[in-house]
PDB file of C-alpha atoms in Angstrom:
ATOM      1  CA  MET A 225       0.000   0.000   0.000  1.00 48.00           C
ATOM      2  CA  GLU A 226       2.740   2.451   0.970  1.00 46.00           C
ATOM      3  CA  ARG A 227       4.703   1.534  -2.153  1.00 49.00           C
ATOM      4  CA  THR A 228       1.635   2.234  -4.326  1.00 50.00           C
ATOM      5  CA  LEU A 229       1.162   5.640  -2.707  1.00 44.00           C
ATOM      6  CA  THR A 230       4.847   6.421  -3.224  1.00 51.00           C
ATOM      7  CA  LEU A 231       4.632   5.497  -6.924  1.00 45.00           C
ATOM      8  CA  ASN A 232       1.499   7.608  -7.360  1.00 51.00           C
ATOM      9  CA  ASN A 233       3.163  10.590  -5.668  1.00 54.00           C
ATOM     10  CA  THR A 234       6.231  10.132  -7.872  1.00 57.00           C
ATOM     11  CA  LYS A 235       4.086  10.081 -11.015  1.00 53.00           C
ATOM     12  CA  THR A 236       2.206  13.169  -9.850  1.00 59.00           C
ATOM     13  CA  ASN A 237       5.456  15.015  -9.150  1.00 60.00           C
ATOM     14  CA  ARG A 238       6.803  14.052 -12.568  1.00 62.00           C
ATOM     15  CA  LYS A 239       3.660  15.315 -14.274  1.00 62.00           C
ATOM     16  CA  GLU A 240       3.824  18.594 -12.369  1.00 63.00           C
ATOM     17  CA  THR A 241       7.504  18.968 -13.235  1.00 60.00           C
ATOM     18  CA  GLN A 242       6.797  18.259 -16.907  1.00 61.00           C
ATOM     19  CA  LYS A 243       4.014  20.851 -16.925  1.00 60.00           C
ATOM     20  CA  LYS A 244       6.320  23.444 -15.374  1.00 59.00           C
ATOM     21  CA  LEU A 245       9.095  22.669 -17.845  1.00 57.00           C
ATOM     22  CA  SER A 246       6.642  22.771 -20.741  1.00 66.00           C
ATOM     23  CA  ALA A 247       5.291  26.163 -19.623  1.00 66.00           C
ATOM     24  CA  GLN A 248       8.833  27.448 -19.142  1.00 68.00           C
ATOM     25  CA  ALA A 249       9.827  26.220 -22.618  1.00 71.00           C
ATOM     26  CA  LYS A 250       6.818  27.957 -24.182  1.00 74.00           C
ATOM     27  CA  TYR A 251       7.678  31.176 -22.368  1.00 74.00           C
ATOM     28  CA  MET A 252      11.306  31.016 -23.525  1.00 77.00           C
ATOM     29  CA  LYS A 253      10.140  30.424 -27.105  1.00 77.00           C
ATOM     30  CA  SER A 254       7.894  33.489 -26.932  1.00 78.00           C
ATOM     31  CA  ALA A 255      10.698  35.515 -25.335  1.00 79.00           C
ATOM     32  CA  ARG A 256      13.047  34.642 -28.211  1.00 82.00           C
ATOM     33  CA  LYS A 257      10.433  35.923 -30.672  1.00 81.00           C
ATOM     34  CA  VAL A 258      10.272  39.211 -28.802  1.00 80.00           C
ATOM     35  CA  ILE A 259      14.068  39.520 -28.825  1.00 80.00           C
ATOM     36  CA  ALA A 260      14.146  38.707 -32.548  1.00 82.00           C
ATOM     37  CA  SER A 261      11.701  41.551 -33.153  1.00 82.00           C
ATOM     38  CA  LYS A 262      13.982  44.410 -32.125  1.00 83.00           C
ATOM     39  CA  TRP A 263      11.285  47.053 -31.848  1.00 87.00           C
ATOM     40  CA  ARG A 264       9.282  44.911 -29.404  1.00 87.00           C
ATOM     41  CA  TYR A 265      12.418  44.141 -27.411  1.00 86.00           C
ATOM     42  CA  ASN A 266      13.409  47.824 -27.237  1.00 87.00           C
ATOM     43  CA  LEU A 267       9.833  48.722 -26.304  1.00 88.00           C
ATOM     44  CA  TYR A 268       9.893  46.091 -23.556  1.00 86.00           C
ATOM     45  CA  LYS A 269      13.129  47.516 -22.124  1.00 84.00           C
ATOM     46  CA  THR A 270      11.723  51.049 -22.190  1.00 85.00           C
ATOM     47  CA  ILE A 271       8.441  50.162 -20.488  1.00 84.00           C
ATOM     48  CA  TYR A 272       9.413  47.412 -18.056  1.00 80.00           C
ATOM     49  CA  ARG A 273      13.016  48.145 -17.186  1.00 76.00           C
ATOM     50  CA  SER A 274      14.196  50.814 -14.780  1.00 68.00           C
ATOM     51  CA  ASP A 275      17.949  50.972 -15.373  1.00 69.00           C
ATOM     52  CA  THR A 276      18.153  52.890 -18.652  1.00 75.00           C
ATOM     53  CA  LEU A 277      17.624  56.578 -19.376  1.00 82.00           C
ATOM     54  CA  SER A 278      14.701  55.951 -21.719  1.00 84.00           C
ATOM     55  CA  SER A 279      12.930  53.728 -19.182  1.00 82.00           C
ATOM     56  CA  LYS A 280      13.363  56.278 -16.397  1.00 81.00           C
ATOM     57  CA  VAL A 281      12.092  59.118 -18.599  1.00 87.00           C
ATOM     58  CA  PHE A 282       9.101  57.000 -19.608  1.00 87.00           C
ATOM     59  CA  ALA A 283       8.334  56.014 -16.000  1.00 82.00           C
ATOM     60  CA  VAL A 284       8.655  59.563 -14.622  1.00 84.00           C
ATOM     61  CA  ALA A 285       6.433  60.919 -17.416  1.00 88.00           C
ATOM     62  CA  LEU A 286       3.896  58.199 -16.694  1.00 84.00           C
ATOM     63  CA  LEU A 287       3.865  59.017 -12.978  1.00 82.00           C
ATOM     64  CA  PHE A 288       3.413  62.709 -13.800  1.00 87.00           C
ATOM     65  CA  PHE A 289       0.349  62.023 -15.938  1.00 87.00           C
ATOM     66  CA  ILE A 290      -1.059  59.678 -13.287  1.00 81.00           C
ATOM     67  CA  CYS A 291      -0.821  62.422 -10.647  1.00 82.00           C
ATOM     68  CA  LEU A 292      -2.207  65.017 -13.077  1.00 86.00           C
ATOM     69  CA  SER A 293      -5.176  62.847 -14.014  1.00 81.00           C
ATOM     70  CA  ALA A 294      -6.031  61.853 -10.439  1.00 78.00           C
ATOM     71  CA  SER A 295      -5.693  65.460  -9.223  1.00 83.00           C
ATOM     72  CA  SER A 296      -8.071  66.713 -11.921  1.00 84.00           C
ATOM     73  CA  VAL A 297     -10.659  64.057 -11.039  1.00 77.00           C
ATOM     74  CA  ILE A 298     -10.427  64.980  -7.346  1.00 78.00           C
ATOM     75  CA  LEU A 299     -10.618  68.744  -7.911  1.00 86.00           C
ATOM     76  CA  GLU A 300     -13.494  68.351 -10.362  1.00 82.00           C
ATOM     77  CA  THR A 301     -15.709  67.241  -7.467  1.00 79.00           C
ATOM     78  CA  VAL A 302     -15.309  70.738  -5.934  1.00 87.00           C
ATOM     79  CA  LYS A 303     -18.206  72.803  -7.296  1.00 86.00           C
ATOM     80  CA  ASP A 304     -16.326  76.123  -7.542  1.00 90.00           C
ATOM     81  CA  TYR A 305     -13.361  74.553  -9.335  1.00 89.00           C
ATOM     82  CA  LYS A 306     -15.626  72.678 -11.748  1.00 86.00           C
ATOM     83  CA  GLN A 307     -17.446  75.865 -12.716  1.00 89.00           C
ATOM     84  CA  ALA A 308     -14.200  77.794 -13.218  1.00 90.00           C
ATOM     85  CA  TYR A 309     -12.018  75.116 -14.821  1.00 90.00           C
ATOM     86  CA  GLY A 310     -14.487  72.590 -16.240  1.00 87.00           C
ATOM     87  CA  PRO A 311     -13.073  72.638 -19.804  1.00 91.00           C
ATOM     88  CA  VAL A 312      -9.534  72.249 -18.456  1.00 92.00           C
ATOM     89  CA  PHE A 313     -10.540  69.205 -16.424  1.00 88.00           C
ATOM     90  CA  ASN A 314     -12.210  67.640 -19.478  1.00 86.00           C
ATOM     91  CA  PHE A 315      -9.120  68.258 -21.597  1.00 90.00           C
ATOM     92  CA  ILE A 316      -6.841  66.697 -18.978  1.00 88.00           C
ATOM     93  CA  ALA A 317      -9.182  63.719 -18.539  1.00 82.00           C
ATOM     94  CA  TRP A 318      -9.338  62.827 -22.222  1.00 85.00           C
ATOM     95  CA  THR A 319      -5.686  63.565 -22.936  1.00 90.00           C
ATOM     96  CA  THR A 320      -4.521  61.289 -20.134  1.00 86.00           C
ATOM     97  CA  THR A 321      -7.105  58.651 -21.043  1.00 84.00           C
ATOM     98  CA  ILE A 322      -5.819  58.487 -24.623  1.00 89.00           C
ATOM     99  CA  LEU A 323      -2.213  58.348 -23.408  1.00 89.00           C
ATOM    100  CA  PHE A 324      -2.991  55.575 -20.906  1.00 86.00           C
ATOM    101  CA  SER A 325      -4.878  53.633 -23.569  1.00 89.00           C
ATOM    102  CA  ILE A 326      -1.855  53.767 -25.868  1.00 91.00           C
ATOM    103  CA  GLU A 327       0.420  52.809 -22.983  1.00 89.00           C
ATOM    104  CA  TYR A 328      -1.795  49.836 -22.071  1.00 89.00           C
ATOM    105  CA  ILE A 329      -1.748  48.561 -25.657  1.00 91.00           C
ATOM    106  CA  LEU A 330       2.038  48.933 -25.851  1.00 91.00           C
ATOM    107  CA  ARG A 331       2.446  47.029 -22.581  1.00 89.00           C
ATOM    108  CA  VAL A 332       0.411  44.153 -23.981  1.00 90.00           C
ATOM    109  CA  ILE A 333       2.040  43.830 -27.405  1.00 90.00           C
ATOM    110  CA  CYS A 334       5.648  43.871 -26.201  1.00 88.00           C
ATOM    111  CA  LEU A 335       5.304  40.990 -23.707  1.00 87.00           C
ATOM    112  CA  PRO A 336       6.155  37.334 -24.411  1.00 85.00           C
ATOM    113  CA  LYS A 337       2.955  36.296 -22.612  1.00 83.00           C
ATOM    114  CA  PRO A 338       0.487  39.212 -22.865  1.00 85.00           C
ATOM    115  CA  LEU A 339      -2.338  37.334 -21.129  1.00 86.00           C
ATOM    116  CA  ARG A 340      -0.225  36.994 -17.976  1.00 84.00           C
ATOM    117  CA  TYR A 341      -0.071  40.786 -17.677  1.00 84.00           C
ATOM    118  CA  VAL A 342      -3.716  41.342 -18.666  1.00 87.00           C
ATOM    119  CA  LEU A 343      -4.974  38.992 -15.938  1.00 88.00           C
ATOM    120  CA  SER A 344      -2.455  40.113 -13.290  1.00 84.00           C
ATOM    121  CA  PRO A 345      -3.568  42.514 -10.508  1.00 79.00           C
ATOM    122  CA  LEU A 346      -1.437  45.304 -11.981  1.00 78.00           C
ATOM    123  CA  GLY A 347      -2.818  44.693 -15.476  1.00 83.00           C
ATOM    124  CA  ILE A 348      -6.391  44.769 -14.183  1.00 83.00           C
ATOM    125  CA  LEU A 349      -5.693  48.039 -12.367  1.00 78.00           C
ATOM    126  CA  ASP A 350      -4.181  49.529 -15.535  1.00 80.00           C
ATOM    127  CA  PHE A 351      -7.325  48.526 -17.432  1.00 83.00           C
ATOM    128  CA  LEU A 352      -9.648  49.967 -14.786  1.00 76.00           C
ATOM    129  CA  ALA A 353      -7.634  53.200 -14.841  1.00 73.00           C
ATOM    130  CA  THR A 354      -8.650  53.741 -18.477  1.00 76.00           C
ATOM    131  CA  PHE A 355     -11.969  51.960 -19.005  1.00 75.00           C
ATOM    132  CA  PRO A 356     -14.256  54.249 -16.867  1.00 69.00           C
ATOM    133  CA  ALA A 357     -13.594  57.223 -19.144  1.00 70.00           C
ATOM    134  CA  TYR A 358     -15.081  55.398 -22.128  1.00 74.00           C
ATOM    135  CA  LEU A 359     -18.116  54.452 -20.058  1.00 70.00           C
ATOM    136  CA  GLY A 360     -18.709  58.179 -19.659  1.00 65.00           C
ATOM    137  CA  LEU A 361     -19.409  58.391 -23.397  1.00 66.00           C
ATOM    138  CA  LEU A 362     -22.266  55.924 -22.899  1.00 66.00           C
ATOM    139  CA  GLY A 363     -23.865  58.040 -20.190  1.00 61.00           C
ATOM    140  CA  PHE A 364     -22.361  56.420 -17.092  1.00 59.00           C
ATOM    141  CA  THR A 365     -20.983  59.719 -15.823  1.00 55.00           C
ATOM    142  CA  SER A 366     -20.714  58.666 -12.172  1.00 53.00           C
ATOM    143  CA  VAL A 367     -18.407  55.804 -13.138  1.00 53.00           C
ATOM    144  CA  THR A 368     -15.824  58.180 -14.587  1.00 52.00           C
ATOM    145  CA  PHE A 369     -14.774  59.194 -11.075  1.00 55.00           C
ATOM    146  CA  LEU A 370     -13.353  55.695 -10.717  1.00 59.00           C
ATOM    147  CA  MET A 371     -10.423  57.084 -12.698  1.00 59.00           C
ATOM    148  CA  VAL A 372      -9.000  58.133  -9.332  1.00 63.00           C
ATOM    149  CA  ILE A 373      -7.919  54.486  -9.132  1.00 66.00           C
ATOM    150  CA  ARG A 374      -4.994  55.620 -11.277  1.00 63.00           C
ATOM    151  CA  LEU A 375      -3.334  56.739  -8.047  1.00 66.00           C
ATOM    152  CA  VAL A 376      -2.791  53.059  -7.240  1.00 66.00           C
ATOM    153  CA  ARG A 377      -0.390  52.954 -10.172  1.00 65.00           C
ATOM    154  CA  LEU A 378       1.951  55.191  -8.187  1.00 64.00           C
ATOM    155  CA  PHE A 379       3.246  51.952  -6.689  1.00 62.00           C
ATOM    156  CA  ARG A 380       5.391  51.844  -9.826  1.00 59.00           C
ATOM    157  CA  LEU A 381       7.658  54.212  -7.897  1.00 57.00           C
ATOM    158  CA  PHE A 382       9.158  51.108  -6.262  1.00 56.00           C
ATOM    159  CA  ARG A 383      10.363  49.886  -9.644  1.00 54.00           C
ATOM    160  CA  VAL A 384      11.327  53.270 -11.085  1.00 54.00           C
ATOM    161  CA  PHE A 385      13.603  54.246  -8.214  1.00 56.00           C
ATOM    162  CA  ASN A 386      14.951  50.732  -7.586  1.00 52.00           C
ATOM    163  CA  LEU A 387      13.175  50.352  -4.233  1.00 52.00           C
ATOM    164  CA  VAL A 388      12.859  46.588  -4.636  1.00 51.00           C
ATOM    165  CA  GLU A 389      13.928  45.923  -1.080  1.00 52.00           C
ATOM    166  CA  TYR A 390      10.877  47.836   0.115  1.00 56.00           C
ATOM    167  CA  THR A 391       8.594  45.464  -1.789  1.00 56.00           C
ATOM    168  CA  GLY A 392      10.382  42.650   0.038  1.00 58.00           C
ATOM    169  CA  GLU A 393       9.573  44.339   3.345  1.00 64.00           C
ATOM    170  CA  ALA A 394       5.948  44.660   2.236  1.00 65.00           C
ATOM    171  CA  GLY A 395       5.932  40.923   1.534  1.00 66.00           C
ATOM    172  CA  THR A 396       7.260  40.273   5.039  1.00 73.00           C
ATOM    173  CA  LEU A 397       4.440  42.366   6.506  1.00 75.00           C
ATOM    174  CA  VAL A 398       1.814  40.510   4.450  1.00 77.00           C
ATOM    175  CA  ASP A 399       3.207  37.143   5.540  1.00 78.00           C
ATOM    176  CA  ALA A 400       3.180  38.280   9.168  1.00 80.00           C
ATOM    177  CA  LEU A 401      -0.459  39.364   8.894  1.00 81.00           C
ATOM    178  CA  LYS A 402      -1.391  36.016   7.345  1.00 83.00           C
ATOM    179  CA  SER A 403       0.403  34.099  10.093  1.00 83.00           C
ATOM    180  CA  SER A 404      -1.253  36.097  12.879  1.00 84.00           C
ATOM    181  CA  ARG A 405      -4.751  36.185  11.390  1.00 86.00           C
ATOM    182  CA  HIS A 406      -6.069  33.453  13.715  1.00 88.00           C
ATOM    183  CA  LYS A 407      -4.839  35.217  16.856  1.00 88.00           C
ATOM    184  CA  ILE A 408      -6.193  38.561  15.691  1.00 87.00           C
ATOM    185  CA  THR A 409      -9.529  36.964  14.779  1.00 89.00           C
ATOM    186  CA  VAL A 410      -9.874  35.494  18.281  1.00 90.00           C
ATOM    187  CA  PHE A 411      -9.039  38.885  19.801  1.00 88.00           C
ATOM    188  CA  ILE A 412     -11.571  40.717  17.602  1.00 89.00           C
ATOM    189  CA  ILE A 413     -14.285  38.194  18.518  1.00 91.00           C
ATOM    190  CA  ALA A 414     -13.502  38.757  22.198  1.00 89.00           C
ATOM    191  CA  VAL A 415     -13.761  42.534  21.712  1.00 89.00           C
ATOM    192  CA  VAL A 416     -17.078  42.202  19.858  1.00 91.00           C
ATOM    193  CA  ILE A 417     -18.516  40.072  22.669  1.00 92.00           C
ATOM    194  CA  SER A 418     -17.239  42.544  25.279  1.00 90.00           C
ATOM    195  CA  VAL A 419     -18.739  45.638  23.625  1.00 91.00           C
ATOM    196  CA  THR A 420     -22.038  43.803  23.123  1.00 93.00           C
ATOM    197  CA  ILE A 421     -22.264  42.927  26.826  1.00 92.00           C
ATOM    198  CA  ILE A 422     -21.129  46.353  28.041  1.00 92.00           C
ATOM    199  CA  GLY A 423     -23.436  48.154  25.613  1.00 91.00           C
ATOM    200  CA  SER A 424     -26.362  46.111  26.857  1.00 93.00           C
ATOM    201  CA  VAL A 425     -25.475  46.787  30.498  1.00 93.00           C
ATOM    202  CA  MET A 426     -25.088  50.497  29.766  1.00 92.00           C
ATOM    203  CA  TYR A 427     -28.587  50.536  28.244  1.00 92.00           C
ATOM    204  CA  VAL A 428     -29.953  49.103  31.484  1.00 91.00           C
ATOM    205  CA  ILE A 429     -27.971  51.522  33.687  1.00 92.00           C
ATOM    206  CA  GLU A 430     -28.421  54.782  31.759  1.00 91.00           C
ATOM    207  CA  GLY A 431     -31.690  54.271  29.899  1.00 88.00           C
ATOM    208  CA  PRO A 432     -33.328  56.395  27.175  1.00 89.00           C
ATOM    209  CA  GLN A 433     -33.298  59.527  29.322  1.00 89.00           C
ATOM    210  CA  HIS A 434     -29.499  59.742  28.927  1.00 88.00           C
ATOM    211  CA  GLY A 435     -29.391  58.971  25.215  1.00 87.00           C
ATOM    212  CA  PHE A 436     -29.123  55.180  25.385  1.00 91.00           C
ATOM    213  CA  THR A 437     -32.429  54.598  23.620  1.00 90.00           C
ATOM    214  CA  SER A 438     -31.710  50.992  22.605  1.00 91.00           C
ATOM    215  CA  ILE A 439     -29.150  48.218  23.005  1.00 92.00           C
ATOM    216  CA  PRO A 440     -27.695  48.836  19.499  1.00 92.00           C
ATOM    217  CA  ARG A 441     -27.134  52.463  20.519  1.00 91.00           C
ATOM    218  CA  GLY A 442     -25.387  51.221  23.654  1.00 91.00           C
ATOM    219  CA  ILE A 443     -23.215  48.892  21.568  1.00 93.00           C
ATOM    220  CA  TYR A 444     -22.399  51.817  19.255  1.00 92.00           C
ATOM    221  CA  TRP A 445     -21.261  53.881  22.247  1.00 92.00           C
ATOM    222  CA  ALA A 446     -19.177  50.952  23.539  1.00 92.00           C
ATOM    223  CA  ILE A 447     -17.436  50.530  20.165  1.00 92.00           C
ATOM    224  CA  VAL A 448     -16.684  54.256  19.933  1.00 91.00           C
ATOM    225  CA  THR A 449     -15.313  54.216  23.480  1.00 90.00           C
ATOM    226  CA  VAL A 450     -13.237  51.028  23.266  1.00 90.00           C
ATOM    227  CA  THR A 451     -11.573  52.209  20.049  1.00 86.00           C
ATOM    228  CA  THR A 452     -10.573  55.455  21.848  1.00 81.00           C
ATOM    229  CA  VAL A 453     -12.375  57.557  19.205  1.00 82.00           C
ATOM    230  CA  GLY A 454     -14.836  59.210  21.596  1.00 77.00           C
ATOM    231  CA  TYR A 455     -17.242  61.226  19.424  1.00 81.00           C
ATOM    232  CA  GLY A 456     -18.919  62.689  22.516  1.00 78.00           C
ATOM    233  CA  ASP A 457     -22.414  62.420  21.091  1.00 82.00           C
ATOM    234  CA  MET A 458     -23.326  60.005  23.905  1.00 85.00           C
ATOM    235  CA  ALA A 459     -21.966  59.903  27.438  1.00 87.00           C
ATOM    236  CA  PRO A 460     -23.010  58.229  30.698  1.00 90.00           C
ATOM    237  CA  LYS A 461     -24.467  60.520  33.357  1.00 90.00           C
ATOM    238  CA  THR A 462     -24.835  58.201  36.342  1.00 91.00           C
ATOM    239  CA  LEU A 463     -22.027  57.153  38.683  1.00 91.00           C
ATOM    240  CA  HIS A 464     -22.355  53.474  37.795  1.00 91.00           C
ATOM    241  CA  GLY A 465     -22.337  54.263  34.073  1.00 90.00           C
ATOM    242  CA  GLN A 466     -19.210  56.412  34.398  1.00 91.00           C
ATOM    243  CA  ALA A 467     -17.445  53.648  36.347  1.00 92.00           C
ATOM    244  CA  LEU A 468     -18.285  51.144  33.622  1.00 91.00           C
ATOM    245  CA  ALA A 469     -17.136  53.628  30.986  1.00 90.00           C
ATOM    246  CA  SER A 470     -13.803  54.014  32.805  1.00 91.00           C
ATOM    247  CA  LEU A 471     -13.227  50.252  32.678  1.00 89.00           C
ATOM    248  CA  LEU A 472     -14.084  50.240  28.971  1.00 90.00           C
ATOM    249  CA  MET A 473     -11.618  53.069  28.318  1.00 89.00           C
ATOM    250  CA  LEU A 474      -8.857  51.094  30.024  1.00 88.00           C
ATOM    251  CA  LEU A 475      -9.842  48.057  27.948  1.00 85.00           C
ATOM    252  CA  GLY A 476      -9.509  50.246  24.865  1.00 86.00           C
ATOM    253  CA  PHE A 477      -5.720  50.265  25.205  1.00 84.00           C
ATOM    254  CA  SER A 478      -5.731  46.548  24.418  1.00 82.00           C
ATOM    255  CA  THR A 479      -7.260  47.213  20.991  1.00 83.00           C
ATOM    256  CA  ILE A 480      -3.995  48.925  20.102  1.00 82.00           C
ATOM    257  CA  VAL A 481      -1.439  46.985  22.113  1.00 85.00           C
ATOM    258  CA  VAL A 482      -2.552  43.391  21.507  1.00 86.00           C
ATOM    259  CA  PRO A 483      -2.770  43.369  17.666  1.00 84.00           C
ATOM    260  CA  THR A 484       0.443  45.386  17.430  1.00 84.00           C
ATOM    261  CA  SER A 485       2.371  42.960  19.632  1.00 86.00           C
ATOM    262  CA  ILE A 486       0.989  39.939  17.756  1.00 85.00           C
ATOM    263  CA  VAL A 487       1.987  41.297  14.350  1.00 83.00           C
ATOM    264  CA  SER A 488       5.380  42.507  15.651  1.00 84.00           C
ATOM    265  CA  ALA A 489       6.182  39.032  16.957  1.00 84.00           C
ATOM    266  CA  GLU A 490       5.223  37.460  13.627  1.00 81.00           C
ATOM    267  CA  ILE A 491       7.363  39.983  11.722  1.00 78.00           C
ATOM    268  CA  ALA A 492      10.336  39.046  13.899  1.00 78.00           C
ATOM    269  CA  LYS A 493       9.740  35.371  13.072  1.00 77.00           C
ATOM    270  CA  GLN A 494       9.427  36.110   9.352  1.00 69.00           C
ATOM    271  CA  ARG A 495      12.747  37.961   9.359  1.00 66.00           C
ATOM    272  CA  GLU A 496      14.437  34.934  10.895  1.00 64.00           C
ATOM    273  CA  ILE A 497      13.031  32.289   8.545  1.00 60.00           C
ATOM    274  CA  THR A 498      12.220  34.146   5.319  1.00 55.00           C
ATOM    275  CA  PRO A 499      14.877  35.704   3.084  1.00 56.00           C
ATOM    276  CA  VAL A 500      14.009  38.977   1.383  1.00 53.00           C
ATOM    277  CA  LEU A 501      13.440  38.222  -2.297  1.00 56.00           C
ATOM    278  CA  SER A 502      13.157  40.425  -5.347  1.00 59.00           C
ATOM    279  CA  ASN A 503      10.156  40.555  -7.673  1.00 58.00           C
ATOM    280  CA  LYS A 504      12.555  40.985 -10.591  1.00 62.00           C
ATOM    281  CA  GLU A 505      11.266  38.857 -13.468  1.00 65.00           C
ATOM    282  CA  CYS A 506      13.640  36.786 -15.593  1.00 70.00           C
ATOM    283  CA  PHE A 507      12.998  37.521 -19.258  1.00 63.00           C
ATOM    284  CA  GLY A 508      14.297  34.088 -20.193  1.00 59.00           C
ATOM    285  CA  CYS A 509      11.805  31.984 -18.223  1.00 62.00           C
ATOM    286  CA  GLY A 510       9.497  34.531 -16.604  1.00 61.00           C
ATOM    287  CA  MET A 511      10.214  33.377 -13.041  1.00 65.00           C
ATOM    288  CA  THR A 512      10.458  35.708 -10.023  1.00 66.00           C
ATOM    289  CA  GLY A 513      11.656  35.324  -6.432  1.00 64.00           C
ATOM    290  CA  HIS A 514      15.388  35.894  -6.867  1.00 65.00           C
ATOM    291  CA  ASP A 515      17.776  37.193  -4.230  1.00 67.00           C
ATOM    292  CA  LEU A 516      18.159  40.974  -4.142  1.00 63.00           C
ATOM    293  CA  ASN A 517      21.817  40.812  -5.255  1.00 65.00           C
ATOM    294  CA  ALA A 518      21.307  38.057  -7.855  1.00 71.00           C
ATOM    295  CA  SER A 519      22.741  38.636 -11.331  1.00 70.00           C
ATOM    296  CA  TYR A 520      21.592  35.356 -12.891  1.00 73.00           C
ATOM    297  CA  CYS A 521      18.301  33.486 -12.801  1.00 76.00           C
ATOM    298  CA  LYS A 522      18.374  30.553 -10.381  1.00 69.00           C
ATOM    299  CA  TYR A 523      15.886  28.637 -12.518  1.00 68.00           C
ATOM    300  CA  CYS A 524      17.254  28.863 -16.083  1.00 70.00           C
ATOM    301  CA  GLY A 525      20.658  30.552 -15.646  1.00 68.00           C
ATOM    302  CA  SER A 526      19.822  33.572 -17.824  1.00 68.00           C
ATOM    303  CA  ARG A 527      21.294  36.909 -16.864  1.00 66.00           C
ATOM    304  CA  LEU A 528      18.867  39.069 -14.926  1.00 68.00           C
ATOM    305  CA  TRP A 529      18.427  42.599 -16.097  1.00 55.00           C
ATOM    306  CA  ASP A 530      20.299  44.999 -13.896  1.00 44.00           C
ATOM    307  CA  ASP A 531      22.472  48.013 -14.620  1.00 39.00           C
ATOM    308  CA  HIS A 532      23.862  46.375 -17.774  1.00 42.00           C
ATOM    309  CA  ASP A 533      22.104  45.979 -21.092  1.00 43.00           C
ATOM    310  CA  ASP A 534      21.649  42.545 -22.620  1.00 44.00           C
ATOM    311  CA  ASP A 535      21.747  43.707 -26.220  1.00 42.00           C
TER     312      ASP A 535
END
C-alpha cells in the first residue's frame, strides 16, 4: 500500500515537473520571438526596465500624468473649481485617457505572454484606470470618477527608483499578517462580545433619558469608546455608568497593544526564517523570487536585467 502511494506521488510530481518545464519552454520560445523583433524588445526595455535613461524618462512621465489625471478628477468634485475650470478638467481627462490607452496597448504587445499581464492585478488596475472614461461616453458619468484608481499605479515608484527591497519588506508584513490572522480573529471576537455585553449593560444603567435609547445604541457607544475615538455624542451621566465607561476606556488600550504585539512578533519570526526576495522577473523563463543581489536566474541561468544591457 505504501509503495503504491509512493509510486502515485512520484508520477504526480513528474507530471507537475513536466508541466512546469513545458510552460517554461513555451515562455522562452515566446521571449526569443520578442528579442528577434527588435522594436518589441526595445519597447519592452523602455516600459518594463528601470535601469536605462529611456525607461526612467518614460516612467517619470507616466507618474506625472497619473498624478495630473487623479488630481483633476479629485478637484473636479469641488463645485467652484468645476465651474471655473471645467473645460480644463475635461481636456486633462481625455488627454490622459488616450495616453494611458496607448500605454496599455504597448504594454500588452511587447510581452512574451500578454495574457499573464492582462490577468495580473497590476494589469487589471491599468485597465480599470482607463476603461471608466469610455463608459462616460455611454452616459455612465458617475463611473468616470473611478479614474481616481490611477493613483494606485503610483506603486510603480518602487520599480522606477529601484526600491525593490521595500517590496520585500511589504511581503514580510503581508506574511506576518497572514500568520497572525487566527490570533487577531480570536481577539476581535472577544472585543465584539465585550462591547455587546457592556453596551447592553449600559442601556440598562443609563436608559433612554441619557441617550441610550436601545441596546444597538449602547453597543455603538461601547465601540466608539473602546476604540478610543470618543465622538462625545453620547456619554453616561450616572455614577455606575461612568465607572463602567472608565473600565471600557482602560480596555480600549488593548485594541492597540494586543494586535500590534501579535503582528510585531510574527514579523520578527518572518525575518528569521524568510529571506528577502526580489520581484525581478527573468525575461528568459518569466520566473520571479530571486535574491536581491542576484545577477543570474536561479531557474534557467539567464542573466537578470540589472544596470547592464543585454543587447
